Short mmCIF file of C-alpha atoms in Angstrom, two decimals:
data_model
loop_
_atom_site.label_atom_id
_atom_site.label_comp_id
_atom_site.label_asym_id
_atom_site.label_seq_id
_atom_site.Cartn_x
_atom_site.Cartn_y
_atom_site.Cartn_z
CA MET A 1 65.02 82.98 110.23
CA LYS A 2 69.13 81.81 109.21
CA ILE A 3 71.24 82.78 111.41
CA LYS A 4 74.46 83.18 109.61
CA ILE A 5 77.79 82.58 111.56
CA ASN A 6 81.17 84.72 110.79
CA LEU A 7 83.94 82.46 109.71
CA ILE A 8 86.11 83.36 112.74
CA TRP A 9 83.45 82.92 115.42
CA ARG A 10 82.91 79.64 113.59
CA ILE A 11 86.60 78.92 114.21
CA VAL A 12 86.86 79.62 117.54
CA ILE A 13 83.72 77.34 118.31
CA ALA A 14 85.55 74.60 116.17
CA ILE A 15 88.53 74.92 118.77
CA ALA A 16 86.54 74.72 122.00
CA LEU A 17 84.20 72.08 121.11
CA GLY A 18 86.84 70.03 120.04
CA VAL A 19 88.62 70.83 123.68
CA ALA A 20 85.84 70.60 125.95
CA LEU A 21 84.34 67.17 123.65
CA GLY A 22 88.28 65.79 123.11
CA SER A 23 89.01 64.95 127.36
CA PHE A 24 86.13 61.89 127.66
CA VAL A 25 84.55 61.45 124.40
CA PRO A 26 85.22 57.82 122.85
CA GLU A 27 88.15 56.77 120.70
CA TRP A 28 85.89 55.94 117.84
CA PHE A 29 84.41 58.80 117.95
CA VAL A 30 88.01 60.53 117.43
CA ARG A 31 88.47 58.72 115.18
CA VAL A 32 85.50 59.23 112.47
CA PHE A 33 87.44 62.81 112.57
CA ALA A 34 90.43 61.93 112.38
CA THR A 35 88.97 60.16 109.37
CA PHE A 36 87.63 62.96 107.89
CA ASN A 37 90.97 64.76 108.56
CA ASN A 38 92.75 62.38 106.74
CA ILE A 39 90.37 62.96 103.88
CA PHE A 40 90.25 66.79 103.74
CA GLY A 41 93.72 66.75 104.23
CA GLY A 42 94.46 64.88 101.51
CA PHE A 43 91.88 67.07 98.91
CA LEU A 44 93.65 69.81 100.49
CA ASN A 45 96.75 69.13 99.02
CA PHE A 46 95.70 68.28 96.07
CA ALA A 47 94.30 71.42 95.43
CA VAL A 48 97.16 73.83 96.63
CA PRO A 49 98.83 73.47 92.81
CA LEU A 50 95.28 74.47 91.74
CA ILE A 51 94.83 77.09 93.96
CA ILE A 52 98.35 78.50 92.71
CA ILE A 53 97.27 78.18 89.36
CA ALA A 54 94.44 80.36 89.51
CA PHE A 55 96.01 83.09 91.60
CA ILE A 56 98.80 83.29 90.08
CA ALA A 57 98.47 83.20 86.42
CA PRO A 58 95.65 85.46 85.73
CA GLY A 59 97.07 88.12 88.25
CA ILE A 60 100.25 88.12 86.23
CA ALA A 61 98.23 88.14 83.21
CA LYS A 62 96.60 91.01 84.13
CA LEU A 63 99.43 93.20 85.55
CA GLY A 64 100.64 93.36 82.17
CA LYS A 65 97.56 95.19 81.15
CA GLY A 66 98.40 98.79 82.92
CA SER A 67 100.33 101.72 81.40
CA GLY A 68 103.86 100.43 81.66
CA LYS A 69 106.03 102.64 83.57
CA LEU A 70 103.49 103.02 86.18
CA LEU A 71 102.69 99.40 86.37
CA GLY A 72 106.78 98.45 86.98
CA ILE A 73 106.38 101.64 89.82
CA ALA A 74 103.31 100.08 91.85
CA THR A 75 104.11 96.33 91.02
CA VAL A 76 107.81 97.25 93.20
CA VAL A 77 106.26 99.42 95.77
CA ALA A 78 104.08 96.72 96.58
CA TYR A 79 106.48 93.98 96.91
CA THR A 80 108.76 96.58 98.58
CA SER A 81 106.44 96.83 101.46
CA THR A 82 105.54 93.16 101.36
CA ILE A 83 108.90 92.00 102.10
CA LEU A 84 109.92 94.73 104.69
CA ALA A 85 106.77 93.43 106.56
CA GLY A 86 108.04 89.70 106.74
CA VAL A 87 111.46 90.80 107.22
CA LEU A 88 110.48 92.86 109.86
CA THR A 89 108.25 90.42 111.65
CA PHE A 90 111.22 87.66 111.09
CA PHE A 91 113.22 89.25 113.34
CA VAL A 92 110.30 90.67 115.91
CA ALA A 93 109.17 86.98 116.08
CA SER A 94 112.49 85.34 116.05
CA ASN A 95 113.56 87.21 119.20
CA LEU A 96 110.52 88.04 121.40
CA LEU A 97 108.59 83.98 121.29
CA PRO A 98 111.26 81.91 122.00
CA SER A 99 111.73 83.76 125.71
CA ILE A 100 107.57 83.29 125.72
CA ILE A 101 106.77 79.80 123.89
CA PRO A 102 107.74 76.71 125.60
CA ASN A 103 110.24 74.42 123.71
CA HIS A 104 108.73 71.01 123.43
CA SER A 105 111.74 69.39 121.03
CA GLY A 106 109.14 68.35 118.72
CA GLU A 107 107.33 65.88 120.73
CA ALA A 108 103.89 67.97 119.39
CA PHE A 109 104.33 67.87 115.59
CA GLU A 110 107.43 65.50 114.45
CA ASN A 111 105.61 61.80 114.71
CA PRO A 112 101.62 62.92 115.42
CA GLU A 113 101.03 58.90 115.44
CA GLU A 114 102.27 58.92 118.67
CA PHE A 115 99.85 60.89 120.34
CA LEU A 116 96.55 61.39 117.99
CA ALA A 117 94.08 58.68 117.50
CA SER A 118 94.71 56.88 114.29
CA SER A 119 91.87 57.59 110.89
CA PHE A 120 90.08 54.29 110.07
CA ILE A 121 91.07 54.16 106.48
CA ASN A 122 94.29 55.88 104.48
CA ILE A 123 93.20 57.59 101.22
CA GLU A 124 96.45 58.98 99.27
CA ILE A 125 94.84 62.21 96.94
CA VAL A 126 97.90 62.89 94.98
CA PRO A 127 98.08 66.24 93.41
CA MET A 128 98.24 66.86 90.02
CA MET A 129 101.34 68.33 89.75
CA GLY A 130 104.18 69.55 92.61
CA VAL A 131 103.41 73.34 94.58
CA LEU A 132 107.15 74.23 92.47
CA THR A 133 105.59 72.48 89.10
CA ALA A 134 102.45 74.60 89.68
CA LEU A 135 104.60 77.93 90.00
CA ILE A 136 106.28 77.54 86.92
CA PHE A 137 103.82 77.49 84.90
CA ALA A 138 101.54 80.06 86.27
CA PHE A 139 104.55 82.11 86.22
CA LEU A 140 104.48 81.00 82.34
CA MET A 141 101.35 80.88 81.49
CA GLY A 142 100.42 84.75 83.53
CA ILE A 143 104.03 86.04 82.02
CA GLY A 144 102.83 84.39 77.98
CA ILE A 145 99.43 86.09 78.26
CA ALA A 146 100.56 89.21 79.39
CA ALA A 147 103.25 89.40 75.93
CA THR A 148 100.63 88.07 74.03
CA GLY A 149 97.46 89.63 75.10
CA SER A 150 95.81 86.08 74.25
CA LYS A 151 92.21 86.65 74.73
CA THR A 152 91.62 82.85 74.75
CA LEU A 153 93.70 81.86 77.45
CA GLY A 154 92.56 85.32 79.42
CA LYS A 155 89.33 83.99 79.37
CA ILE A 156 90.44 80.51 80.61
CA PHE A 157 92.50 81.27 83.21
CA ASP A 158 89.52 83.84 84.59
CA GLU A 159 87.01 81.36 84.62
CA PHE A 160 89.67 78.92 86.19
CA ASN A 161 89.41 81.63 88.75
CA VAL A 162 85.98 81.82 88.85
CA ILE A 163 85.98 77.78 89.42
CA ILE A 164 88.55 77.51 92.25
CA GLU A 165 87.40 80.66 94.15
CA LYS A 166 84.69 78.91 94.25
CA LEU A 167 85.74 76.12 95.84
CA ILE A 168 87.84 77.51 98.51
CA THR A 169 84.22 79.45 98.99
CA ALA A 170 81.83 77.02 98.72
CA VAL A 171 83.63 73.92 100.02
CA ILE A 172 87.35 74.48 101.63
CA ILE A 173 86.58 77.15 104.10
CA PRO A 174 82.79 76.01 105.20
CA LEU A 175 84.76 72.47 105.76
CA LEU A 176 87.74 74.05 107.70
CA PRO A 177 85.86 74.55 111.19
CA VAL A 178 85.30 70.62 110.99
CA HIS A 179 88.99 69.84 110.18
CA ILE A 180 90.04 72.47 113.10
CA PHE A 181 87.34 70.80 115.31
CA GLY A 182 88.80 67.21 114.64
CA ILE A 183 92.72 68.35 114.95
CA PHE A 184 92.07 69.77 118.03
CA MET A 185 89.96 67.40 119.46
CA ASN A 186 92.19 64.77 118.51
CA MET A 187 94.86 66.65 120.69
CA THR A 188 92.99 66.96 123.56
CA PHE A 189 92.49 63.44 123.25
CA GLY A 190 96.80 63.07 123.19
CA GLY A 191 97.16 65.76 125.31
CA GLN A 192 98.52 67.86 123.67
CA VAL A 193 96.01 70.73 123.23
CA GLY A 194 97.55 72.66 126.36
CA LYS A 195 100.96 73.05 124.40
CA ILE A 196 99.00 74.23 121.53
CA LEU A 197 96.81 77.16 122.91
CA SER A 198 99.65 78.23 124.45
CA ILE A 199 100.75 80.10 121.61
CA PHE A 200 97.09 81.54 120.61
CA ALA A 201 96.93 84.60 122.76
CA ILE A 202 101.11 85.83 122.49
CA VAL A 203 101.14 85.62 119.17
CA PHE A 204 97.48 87.25 118.46
CA VAL A 205 98.43 90.07 120.47
CA MET A 206 101.66 90.60 118.78
CA ILE A 207 100.45 90.47 114.88
CA ILE A 208 98.20 93.13 115.75
CA ILE A 209 100.82 95.49 117.57
CA LEU A 210 103.20 94.25 114.23
CA HIS A 211 100.25 95.71 112.00
CA TRP A 212 100.04 98.71 113.19
CA ILE A 213 104.16 99.54 113.46
CA MET A 214 104.02 98.18 110.06
CA LEU A 215 100.82 100.81 109.19
CA MET A 216 103.27 103.42 111.06
CA ILE A 217 106.33 102.74 108.67
CA GLN A 218 103.71 102.71 105.81
CA TYR A 219 102.19 106.22 106.38
CA SER A 220 105.45 107.85 107.73
CA GLY A 221 106.82 107.44 104.43
CA ALA A 222 104.20 108.11 102.42
CA GLY A 223 103.73 111.80 104.47
CA ALA A 224 107.38 112.25 104.10
CA ALA A 225 106.78 111.86 100.44
CA VAL A 226 104.14 114.40 99.87
CA GLY A 227 104.69 116.66 103.15
CA GLN A 228 101.28 115.50 104.71
CA ASN A 229 100.87 114.26 108.75
CA PRO A 230 100.97 110.59 108.90
CA PHE A 231 98.25 110.48 111.75
CA SER A 232 96.09 112.66 109.42
CA LEU A 233 96.73 110.43 106.86
CA ILE A 234 95.70 107.22 108.64
CA LYS A 235 92.75 108.69 110.12
CA LYS A 236 91.65 108.86 106.60
CA MET A 237 91.98 105.46 105.65
CA LEU A 238 90.35 104.19 108.98
CA PRO A 239 86.58 103.29 107.44
CA ALA A 240 88.68 101.19 104.79
CA TYR A 241 89.91 99.80 107.12
CA PHE A 242 86.99 98.67 109.21
CA THR A 243 85.83 97.96 106.12
CA ALA A 244 87.84 95.08 105.81
CA LEU A 245 87.31 94.03 109.22
CA GLY A 246 83.78 92.83 108.08
CA THR A 247 84.10 91.68 104.76
CA GLN A 248 87.61 89.59 105.12
CA SER A 249 88.40 90.92 101.64
CA SER A 250 90.46 93.20 99.80
CA ALA A 251 88.89 93.31 96.67
CA ALA A 252 85.62 93.44 98.47
CA THR A 253 86.63 96.52 100.43
CA ILE A 254 87.52 97.86 96.66
CA PRO A 255 85.39 100.79 96.45
CA VAL A 256 85.99 102.21 100.08
CA THR A 257 89.57 102.01 99.86
CA LEU A 258 89.27 103.89 96.51
CA ARG A 259 86.75 106.73 97.97
CA GLN A 260 88.97 107.18 101.20
CA ALA A 261 92.45 107.60 98.94
CA ARG A 262 90.95 110.09 97.01
CA THR A 263 90.89 112.20 99.69
CA THR A 264 94.42 111.74 100.85
CA GLY A 265 95.62 114.05 98.11
CA GLY A 266 97.36 111.66 95.61
CA SER A 267 97.34 111.94 92.09
CA PRO A 268 93.60 110.75 91.27
CA LYS A 269 94.47 108.90 87.73
CA VAL A 270 97.52 106.96 90.45
CA ILE A 271 95.18 105.83 93.02
CA ASP A 272 92.27 104.43 90.55
CA PHE A 273 94.71 102.48 88.75
CA THR A 274 96.59 101.25 92.06
CA VAL A 275 93.96 100.69 94.42
CA PRO A 276 92.32 97.84 92.74
CA LEU A 277 96.16 96.51 91.88
CA TYR A 278 97.24 96.86 95.57
CA ALA A 279 94.57 94.10 96.27
CA THR A 280 95.68 91.74 94.92
CA ILE A 281 99.09 91.97 95.10
CA HIS A 282 100.20 94.08 98.18
CA LEU A 283 100.12 91.98 101.12
CA SER A 284 101.90 93.40 104.07
CA GLY A 285 99.11 92.97 106.59
CA SER A 286 98.87 88.70 105.60
CA THR A 287 102.87 88.63 105.12
CA ILE A 288 103.02 89.30 109.04
CA THR A 289 100.26 86.98 110.09
CA LEU A 290 101.96 84.13 107.86
CA VAL A 291 105.41 84.67 109.40
CA SER A 292 104.39 85.08 113.10
CA CYS A 293 102.10 82.24 112.87
CA ALA A 294 104.76 79.80 111.30
CA ILE A 295 107.44 81.00 113.86
CA GLY A 296 105.59 80.31 116.77
CA VAL A 297 104.26 76.90 114.84
CA MET A 298 108.04 75.78 114.93
CA ILE A 299 109.02 77.47 118.49
CA LEU A 300 106.27 75.19 119.82
CA ASN A 301 107.91 72.27 117.68
CA GLY A 302 111.13 72.92 119.26
CA GLN A 303 112.53 74.01 115.07
CA ALA A 304 115.04 75.97 114.68
CA VAL A 305 113.87 79.24 113.13
CA MET A 306 116.73 80.67 110.96
CA PHE A 307 116.76 84.04 108.29
CA SER A 308 118.49 81.85 105.65
CA GLU A 309 115.65 79.79 105.79
CA PHE A 310 113.06 82.43 106.50
CA LEU A 311 114.08 85.26 103.48
CA PRO A 312 113.35 83.02 100.28
CA PHE A 313 109.65 81.75 102.11
CA ILE A 314 109.12 85.40 102.38
CA LEU A 315 110.01 86.48 98.97
CA MET A 316 107.70 83.68 97.78
CA LEU A 317 104.72 84.60 100.05
CA GLY A 318 105.30 87.91 97.78
CA ILE A 319 104.27 85.89 94.64
CA THR A 320 102.34 82.98 95.70
CA MET A 321 99.34 84.69 97.56
CA ILE A 322 98.73 87.18 93.95
CA ALA A 323 95.28 87.83 93.98
CA ALA A 324 94.76 85.35 97.33
CA PRO A 325 93.36 88.65 99.32
CA GLY A 326 89.91 88.86 96.74
CA VAL A 327 89.11 85.45 99.11
CA PRO A 328 88.49 85.43 102.76
CA GLY A 329 91.23 82.53 104.13
CA GLY A 330 92.70 82.72 100.19
CA ALA A 331 96.23 83.96 101.33
CA VAL A 332 96.39 81.12 103.66
CA MET A 333 95.27 78.15 101.50
CA ALA A 334 97.88 79.89 98.80
CA ALA A 335 100.75 80.15 101.39
CA LEU A 336 100.44 75.88 102.25
CA GLY A 337 102.26 74.83 99.73
CA ILE A 338 105.06 76.76 100.07
CA LEU A 339 104.54 76.30 103.80
CA GLY A 340 105.37 72.51 103.36
CA THR A 341 108.28 72.45 100.48
CA MET A 342 110.18 75.36 101.93
CA LEU A 343 109.48 74.99 105.91
CA GLY A 344 108.34 71.30 106.01
CA PHE A 345 105.73 71.81 107.77
CA ASN A 346 103.34 68.84 108.12
CA GLU A 347 99.48 68.48 107.84
CA THR A 348 98.93 68.79 112.08
CA MET A 349 101.44 71.97 111.09
CA LEU A 350 99.48 73.44 107.87
CA ALA A 351 96.38 72.64 109.96
CA LEU A 352 97.29 74.86 113.23
CA MET A 353 98.19 77.75 110.97
CA ILE A 354 94.96 77.47 109.18
CA ALA A 355 92.93 77.82 112.41
CA LEU A 356 95.73 80.63 113.84
CA TYR A 357 95.52 82.62 110.69
CA LEU A 358 91.65 82.40 109.84
CA ALA A 359 91.21 83.73 113.92
CA GLN A 360 92.54 87.26 112.47
CA ASP A 361 92.04 86.79 109.01
CA SER A 362 90.77 89.83 109.15
CA PHE A 363 93.34 91.79 111.06
CA GLY A 364 95.40 91.10 108.08
CA THR A 365 92.90 92.26 105.21
CA ALA A 366 92.49 95.47 106.96
CA THR A 367 95.76 96.61 106.90
CA ASN A 368 96.53 95.08 103.74
CA VAL A 369 94.01 97.73 102.44
CA THR A 370 94.57 100.58 104.75
CA GLY A 371 98.33 100.61 103.56
CA ASP A 372 97.45 100.73 100.09
CA GLY A 373 96.41 103.94 100.40
CA ALA A 374 100.07 105.22 101.53
CA LEU A 375 101.86 103.02 98.91
CA ALA A 376 98.95 105.07 96.39
CA LEU A 377 100.48 108.08 97.75
CA ILE A 378 103.91 106.48 97.19
CA VAL A 379 103.66 105.97 93.70
CA SER A 380 101.69 109.34 93.17
CA ARG A 381 105.37 111.23 94.03
CA PHE A 382 107.38 108.70 92.46
CA TYR A 383 105.13 109.36 88.83
CA LYS A 384 104.56 112.54 89.66
CA GLU A 385 108.67 113.22 89.31
CA LYS A 386 109.05 110.69 86.16
CA GLU A 387 106.56 112.85 84.29
CA THR A 388 108.23 116.66 85.13
CA ALA A 389 111.65 114.82 83.83
CA LYS A 390 109.99 113.65 81.17
CA SER A 391 108.07 117.02 80.21
CA LYS A 392 111.26 118.85 81.03
CA VAL A 393 113.23 116.57 78.34
CA ILE A 394 110.67 117.34 76.37
CA GLU A 395 110.39 120.85 76.70
CA LYS A 396 114.56 120.88 75.76
CA ALA A 397 114.04 118.91 72.85
CA VAL A 398 111.45 121.39 70.92
CA GLU A 399 113.81 124.16 72.47
CA SER A 400 116.71 122.88 70.61
#
């Protein structure tokens, strides 16, 4: 009988084994995994532009298939919620974490070669294109497909998306625990692991609290819009929250999210349209997690955390992660490129981001899908007002 271990537990086991073995294994053993990390890290860098194209191009193309005004309202509401989550997280994390996390003036990650065991070989895997090039290409293709209705190109990018999702689920995600094991064993070997582990529990607790604060903000807005008790609305959506904890996928949770959202009293037409859409474009929970983890890693590294630097990063997160929540761990995979280009993360810092994110991926996904119900209600109110106003204009035109 084959026992399947959840990804979160595989990450936890990998970290625990890495810390345990790194304190006494010989250097050659550490260098074996350093070699694996060198190759796998290069492959990840190669895959990032492909992931961006595979997620964003078909995601934008599908946005053009909805009914105009409803699509526009729903998209603006989702993006606003995602950005609000990121900005809220920045101000909380940037003020709270510096007083808790020790600052090591960059010694931990700035020059990792000073304390990490080296790889036996160094293989450079050059990406086919840069992250910015991939983003521009994805936007061009997605908007072009939506504007022209090209079925051929749409099918090509849909199939490319399937291939990349398979790459993530069948290759990258299964190998990530090995990659993380090697990173933590190497850090233990170099005497750095205590500094790294100091941020895990602190950041994790803060993230969960921020998730629920964001849900309260979303449902307070929804409750005010439709005249309902926000706590009652959240209670109706809890089955979706707990389902997402298990699936770690917004897409896989759509049936439950739809069922529960229909009980909130919103427009059935709006809910049936927005819930599947929001499974790909609403990312408030994932944004909270990524911004929190990024700030924690930067503080540990002794880097300055500035709003002027993070705001563009937050704005880009809401775009680069389109369709990524459908894949467990997809959000952090899609974000690796801008973490490197916009925040200057090196491979060690990116590996830590992956470990931190995946350790609580299910909670971010649960927050995403639970918030979808609130946003669907808000859109129902706006759409109803627009439809009412439109009807009045038509009535006046008929009367005159």
